[in-house]
Amino acid sequence: MSDLIVKAAVKDALSDHNVSADFYDALDEEVAELLNDAAERAEANDRKTVQPRDL
């Protein structure tokens, strides 16, 4: 699995909460799926540029 998220940034964003170790893996998987879906949508619209509307 690639590291698409920055653990320190997640910790900062959730500073009022504890974060379990497996949360990062789950979040990384969600981000990977989101990026893949956005890329597929761009390709379906004959574009190589992924745009905010692809999210």
Backbone atoms as SQL, in Angstrom:
CREATE TABLE atoms (id INTEGER PRIMARY KEY, chain TEXT, resi INTEGER, resn TEXT, atom TEXT, x REAL, y REAL, z REAL);
INSERT INTO atoms VALUES
  (1, 'A', 1, 'MET', 'N', 0.845, -1.182, 0.000),
  (2, 'A', 1, 'MET', 'CA', 0.000, 0.000, 0.000),
  (3, 'A', 1, 'MET', 'C', 0.889, 1.244, 0.000),
  (4, 'A', 2, 'SER', 'N', 0.478, 2.191, -0.800),
  (5, 'A', 2, 'SER', 'CA', 1.218, 3.446, -0.819),
  (6, 'A', 2, 'SER', 'C', 0.725, 4.341, 0.310),
  (7, 'A', 3, 'ASP', 'N', 1.580, 5.212, 0.745),
  (8, 'A', 3, 'ASP', 'CA', 1.198, 6.152, 1.800),
  (9, 'A', 3, 'ASP', 'C', 0.716, 7.445, 1.159),
  (10, 'A', 4, 'LEU', 'N', -0.584, 7.594, 1.068),
  (11, 'A', 4, 'LEU', 'CA', -1.166, 8.782, 0.455),
  (12, 'A', 4, 'LEU', 'C', -1.481, 9.859, 1.472),
  (13, 'A', 5, 'ILE', 'N', -1.487, 9.481, 2.725),
  (14, 'A', 5, 'ILE', 'CA', -1.809, 10.442, 3.779),
  (15, 'A', 5, 'ILE', 'C', -0.566, 10.715, 4.614),
  (16, 'A', 6, 'VAL', 'N', -0.574, 11.832, 5.298),
  (17, 'A', 6, 'VAL', 'CA', 0.515, 12.196, 6.201),
  (18, 'A', 6, 'VAL', 'C', -0.014, 12.018, 7.622),
  (19, 'A', 7, 'LYS', 'N', 0.537, 11.039, 8.325),
  (20, 'A', 7, 'LYS', 'CA', 0.030, 10.706, 9.656),
  (21, 'A', 7, 'LYS', 'C', 0.069, 11.900, 10.602),
  (22, 'A', 8, 'ALA', 'N', 1.116, 12.694, 10.533),
  (23, 'A', 8, 'ALA', 'CA', 1.226, 13.860, 11.419),
  (24, 'A', 8, 'ALA', 'C', 0.101, 14.856, 11.149),
  (25, 'A', 9, 'ALA', 'N', -0.264, 15.023, 9.897),
  (26, 'A', 9, 'ALA', 'CA', -1.350, 15.945, 9.551),
  (27, 'A', 9, 'ALA', 'C', -2.687, 15.418, 10.057),
  (28, 'A', 10, 'VAL', 'N', -2.873, 14.111, 9.966),
  (29, 'A', 10, 'VAL', 'CA', -4.107, 13.513, 10.479),
  (30, 'A', 10, 'VAL', 'C', -4.173, 13.687, 11.992),
  (31, 'A', 11, 'LYS', 'N', -3.056, 13.439, 12.660),
  (32, 'A', 11, 'LYS', 'CA', -3.007, 13.615, 14.118),
  (33, 'A', 11, 'LYS', 'C', -3.329, 15.054, 14.490),
  (34, 'A', 12, 'ASP', 'N', -2.789, 16.008, 13.751),
  (35, 'A', 12, 'ASP', 'CA', -3.065, 17.428, 14.022),
  (36, 'A', 12, 'ASP', 'C', -4.545, 17.749, 13.808),
  (37, 'A', 13, 'ALA', 'N', -5.120, 17.218, 12.742),
  (38, 'A', 13, 'ALA', 'CA', -6.521, 17.497, 12.438),
  (39, 'A', 13, 'ALA', 'C', -7.460, 16.883, 13.473),
  (40, 'A', 14, 'LEU', 'N', -7.019, 15.787, 14.068),
  (41, 'A', 14, 'LEU', 'CA', -7.836, 15.095, 15.069),
  (42, 'A', 14, 'LEU', 'C', -7.213, 15.225, 16.459),
  (43, 'A', 15, 'SER', 'N', -6.648, 16.377, 16.725),
  (44, 'A', 15, 'SER', 'CA', -5.879, 16.572, 17.959),
  (45, 'A', 15, 'SER', 'C', -6.688, 16.366, 19.233),
  (46, 'A', 16, 'ASP', 'N', -7.993, 16.506, 19.161),
  (47, 'A', 16, 'ASP', 'CA', -8.835, 16.305, 20.342),
  (48, 'A', 16, 'ASP', 'C', -9.237, 14.840, 20.526),
  (49, 'A', 17, 'HIS', 'N', -8.740, 13.973, 19.653),
  (50, 'A', 17, 'HIS', 'CA', -9.128, 12.558, 19.693),
  (51, 'A', 17, 'HIS', 'C', -7.900, 11.664, 19.627),
  (52, 'A', 18, 'ASN', 'N', -8.040, 10.464, 20.122),
  (53, 'A', 18, 'ASN', 'CA', -7.016, 9.443, 19.932),
  (54, 'A', 18, 'ASN', 'C', -7.270, 8.788, 18.582),
  (55, 'A', 19, 'VAL', 'N', -6.200, 8.371, 17.928),
  (56, 'A', 19, 'VAL', 'CA', -6.317, 7.750, 16.614),
  (57, 'A', 19, 'VAL', 'C', -5.667, 6.374, 16.684),
  (58, 'A', 20, 'SER', 'N', -6.441, 5.339, 16.340),
  (59, 'A', 20, 'SER', 'CA', -5.889, 3.988, 16.373),
  (60, 'A', 20, 'SER', 'C', -4.961, 3.784, 15.182),
  (61, 'A', 21, 'ALA', 'N', -4.037, 2.882, 15.329),
  (62, 'A', 21, 'ALA', 'CA', -3.040, 2.631, 14.287),
  (63, 'A', 21, 'ALA', 'C', -3.687, 2.155, 12.986),
  (64, 'A', 22, 'ASP', 'N', -4.735, 1.341, 13.079),
  (65, 'A', 22, 'ASP', 'CA', -5.355, 0.828, 11.857),
  (66, 'A', 22, 'ASP', 'C', -6.228, 1.865, 11.156),
  (67, 'A', 23, 'PHE', 'N', -6.513, 2.982, 11.818),
  (68, 'A', 23, 'PHE', 'CA', -7.276, 4.056, 11.182),
  (69, 'A', 23, 'PHE', 'C', -6.528, 4.600, 9.974),
  (70, 'A', 24, 'TYR', 'N', -5.218, 4.732, 10.096),
  (71, 'A', 24, 'TYR', 'CA', -4.420, 5.294, 9.000),
  (72, 'A', 24, 'TYR', 'C', -4.491, 4.413, 7.752),
  (73, 'A', 25, 'ASP', 'N', -4.432, 3.096, 7.933),
  (74, 'A', 25, 'ASP', 'CA', -4.533, 2.190, 6.785),
  (75, 'A', 25, 'ASP', 'C', -5.900, 2.304, 6.127),
  (76, 'A', 26, 'ALA', 'N', -6.947, 2.365, 6.948),
  (77, 'A', 26, 'ALA', 'CA', -8.300, 2.488, 6.403),
  (78, 'A', 26, 'ALA', 'C', -8.476, 3.813, 5.667),
  (79, 'A', 27, 'LEU', 'N', -7.953, 4.886, 6.234),
  (80, 'A', 27, 'LEU', 'CA', -8.047, 6.194, 5.597),
  (81, 'A', 27, 'LEU', 'C', -7.270, 6.204, 4.283),
  (82, 'A', 28, 'ASP', 'N', -6.095, 5.605, 4.282),
  (83, 'A', 28, 'ASP', 'CA', -5.276, 5.534, 3.074),
  (84, 'A', 28, 'ASP', 'C', -6.022, 4.773, 1.972),
  (85, 'A', 29, 'GLU', 'N', -6.722, 3.700, 2.326),
  (86, 'A', 29, 'GLU', 'CA', -7.497, 2.942, 1.345),
  (87, 'A', 29, 'GLU', 'C', -8.638, 3.781, 0.787),
  (88, 'A', 30, 'GLU', 'N', -9.304, 4.539, 1.651),
  (89, 'A', 30, 'GLU', 'CA', -10.404, 5.405, 1.202),
  (90, 'A', 30, 'GLU', 'C', -9.893, 6.472, 0.226),
  (91, 'A', 31, 'VAL', 'N', -8.745, 7.052, 0.535),
  (92, 'A', 31, 'VAL', 'CA', -8.159, 8.075, -0.336),
  (93, 'A', 31, 'VAL', 'C', -7.774, 7.460, -1.678),
  (94, 'A', 32, 'ALA', 'N', -7.198, 6.269, -1.647),
  (95, 'A', 32, 'ALA', 'CA', -6.813, 5.592, -2.890),
  (96, 'A', 32, 'ALA', 'C', -8.041, 5.331, -3.763),
  (97, 'A', 33, 'GLU', 'N', -9.142, 4.894, -3.153),
  (98, 'A', 33, 'GLU', 'CA', -10.384, 4.664, -3.908),
  (99, 'A', 33, 'GLU', 'C', -10.924, 5.966, -4.486),
  (100, 'A', 34, 'LEU', 'N', -10.879, 7.024, -3.703),
  (101, 'A', 34, 'LEU', 'CA', -11.361, 8.325, -4.155),
  (102, 'A', 34, 'LEU', 'C', -10.553, 8.813, -5.362),
  (103, 'A', 35, 'LEU', 'N', -9.240, 8.664, -5.291),
  (104, 'A', 35, 'LEU', 'CA', -8.377, 9.082, -6.397),
  (105, 'A', 35, 'LEU', 'C', -8.619, 8.237, -7.645),
  (106, 'A', 36, 'ASN', 'N', -8.771, 6.941, -7.447),
  (107, 'A', 36, 'ASN', 'CA', -9.031, 6.045, -8.573),
  (108, 'A', 36, 'ASN', 'C', -10.354, 6.397, -9.247),
  (109, 'A', 37, 'ASP', 'N', -11.385, 6.624, -8.459),
  (110, 'A', 37, 'ASP', 'CA', -12.689, 7.001, -9.011),
  (111, 'A', 37, 'ASP', 'C', -12.609, 8.320, -9.779),
  (112, 'A', 38, 'ALA', 'N', -11.869, 9.275, -9.240),
  (113, 'A', 38, 'ALA', 'CA', -11.717, 10.573, -9.915),
  (114, 'A', 38, 'ALA', 'C', -10.985, 10.405, -11.242),
  (115, 'A', 39, 'ALA', 'N', -9.953, 9.594, -11.249),
  (116, 'A', 39, 'ALA', 'CA', -9.204, 9.365, -12.487),
  (117, 'A', 39, 'ALA', 'C', -10.075, 8.675, -13.526),
  (118, 'A', 40, 'GLU', 'N', -10.872, 7.713, -13.094),
  (119, 'A', 40, 'GLU', 'CA', -11.770, 7.020, -14.025),
  (120, 'A', 40, 'GLU', 'C', -12.801, 7.983, -14.614),
  (121, 'A', 41, 'ARG', 'N', -13.311, 8.877, -13.788),
  (122, 'A', 41, 'ARG', 'CA', -14.297, 9.835, -14.287),
  (123, 'A', 41, 'ARG', 'C', -13.667, 10.772, -15.321),
  (124, 'A', 42, 'ALA', 'N', -12.440, 11.220, -15.039),
  (125, 'A', 42, 'ALA', 'CA', -11.750, 12.084, -16.001),
  (126, 'A', 42, 'ALA', 'C', -11.551, 11.346, -17.329),
  (127, 'A', 43, 'GLU', 'N', -11.120, 10.101, -17.256),
  (128, 'A', 43, 'GLU', 'CA', -10.920, 9.304, -18.474),
  (129, 'A', 43, 'GLU', 'C', -12.235, 9.099, -19.215),
  (130, 'A', 44, 'ALA', 'N', -13.311, 8.868, -18.479),
  (131, 'A', 44, 'ALA', 'CA', -14.619, 8.671, -19.107),
  (132, 'A', 44, 'ALA', 'C', -15.080, 9.916, -19.847),
  (133, 'A', 45, 'ASN', 'N', -14.567, 11.064, -19.435),
  (134, 'A', 45, 'ASN', 'CA', -14.902, 12.327, -20.085),
  (135, 'A', 45, 'ASN', 'C', -13.807, 12.779, -21.046),
  (136, 'A', 46, 'ASP', 'N', -12.984, 11.833, -21.473),
  (137, 'A', 46, 'ASP', 'CA', -11.905, 12.084, -22.446),
  (138, 'A', 46, 'ASP', 'C', -10.940, 13.168, -21.999),
  (139, 'A', 47, 'ARG', 'N', -10.622, 13.169, -20.714),
  (140, 'A', 47, 'ARG', 'CA', -9.645, 14.124, -20.185),
  (141, 'A', 47, 'ARG', 'C', -8.528, 13.373, -19.483),
  (142, 'A', 48, 'LYS', 'N', -7.339, 13.941, -19.526),
  (143, 'A', 48, 'LYS', 'CA', -6.224, 13.420, -18.757),
  (144, 'A', 48, 'LYS', 'C', -6.028, 14.208, -17.481),
  (145, 'A', 49, 'THR', 'N', -6.681, 15.346, -17.402),
  (146, 'A', 49, 'THR', 'CA', -6.566, 16.206, -16.237),
  (147, 'A', 49, 'THR', 'C', -7.700, 15.910, -15.266),
  (148, 'A', 50, 'VAL', 'N', -7.344, 15.516, -14.042),
  (149, 'A', 50, 'VAL', 'CA', -8.333, 15.266, -13.013),
  (150, 'A', 50, 'VAL', 'C', -8.684, 16.617, -12.393),
  (151, 'A', 51, 'GLN', 'N', -9.975, 16.903, -12.328),
  (152, 'A', 51, 'GLN', 'CA', -10.458, 18.184, -11.846),
  (153, 'A', 51, 'GLN', 'C', -11.316, 17.993, -10.594),
  (154, 'A', 52, 'PRO', 'N', -11.542, 19.055, -9.842),
  (155, 'A', 52, 'PRO', 'CA', -12.364, 18.937, -8.625),
  (156, 'A', 52, 'PRO', 'C', -13.726, 18.298, -8.876),
  (157, 'A', 53, 'ARG', 'N', -14.298, 18.554, -10.024),
  (158, 'A', 53, 'ARG', 'CA', -15.624, 17.994, -10.316),
  (159, 'A', 53, 'ARG', 'C', -15.595, 16.478, -10.448),
  (160, 'A', 54, 'ASP', 'N', -14.408, 15.889, -10.581),
  (161, 'A', 54, 'ASP', 'CA', -14.271, 14.433, -10.667),
  (162, 'A', 54, 'ASP', 'C', -14.409, 13.758, -9.306),
  (163, 'A', 55, 'LEU', 'N', -14.367, 14.565, -8.262),
  (164, 'A', 55, 'LEU', 'CA', -14.544, 14.011, -6.923),
  (165, 'A', 55, 'LEU', 'C', -16.006, 13.785, -6.641);
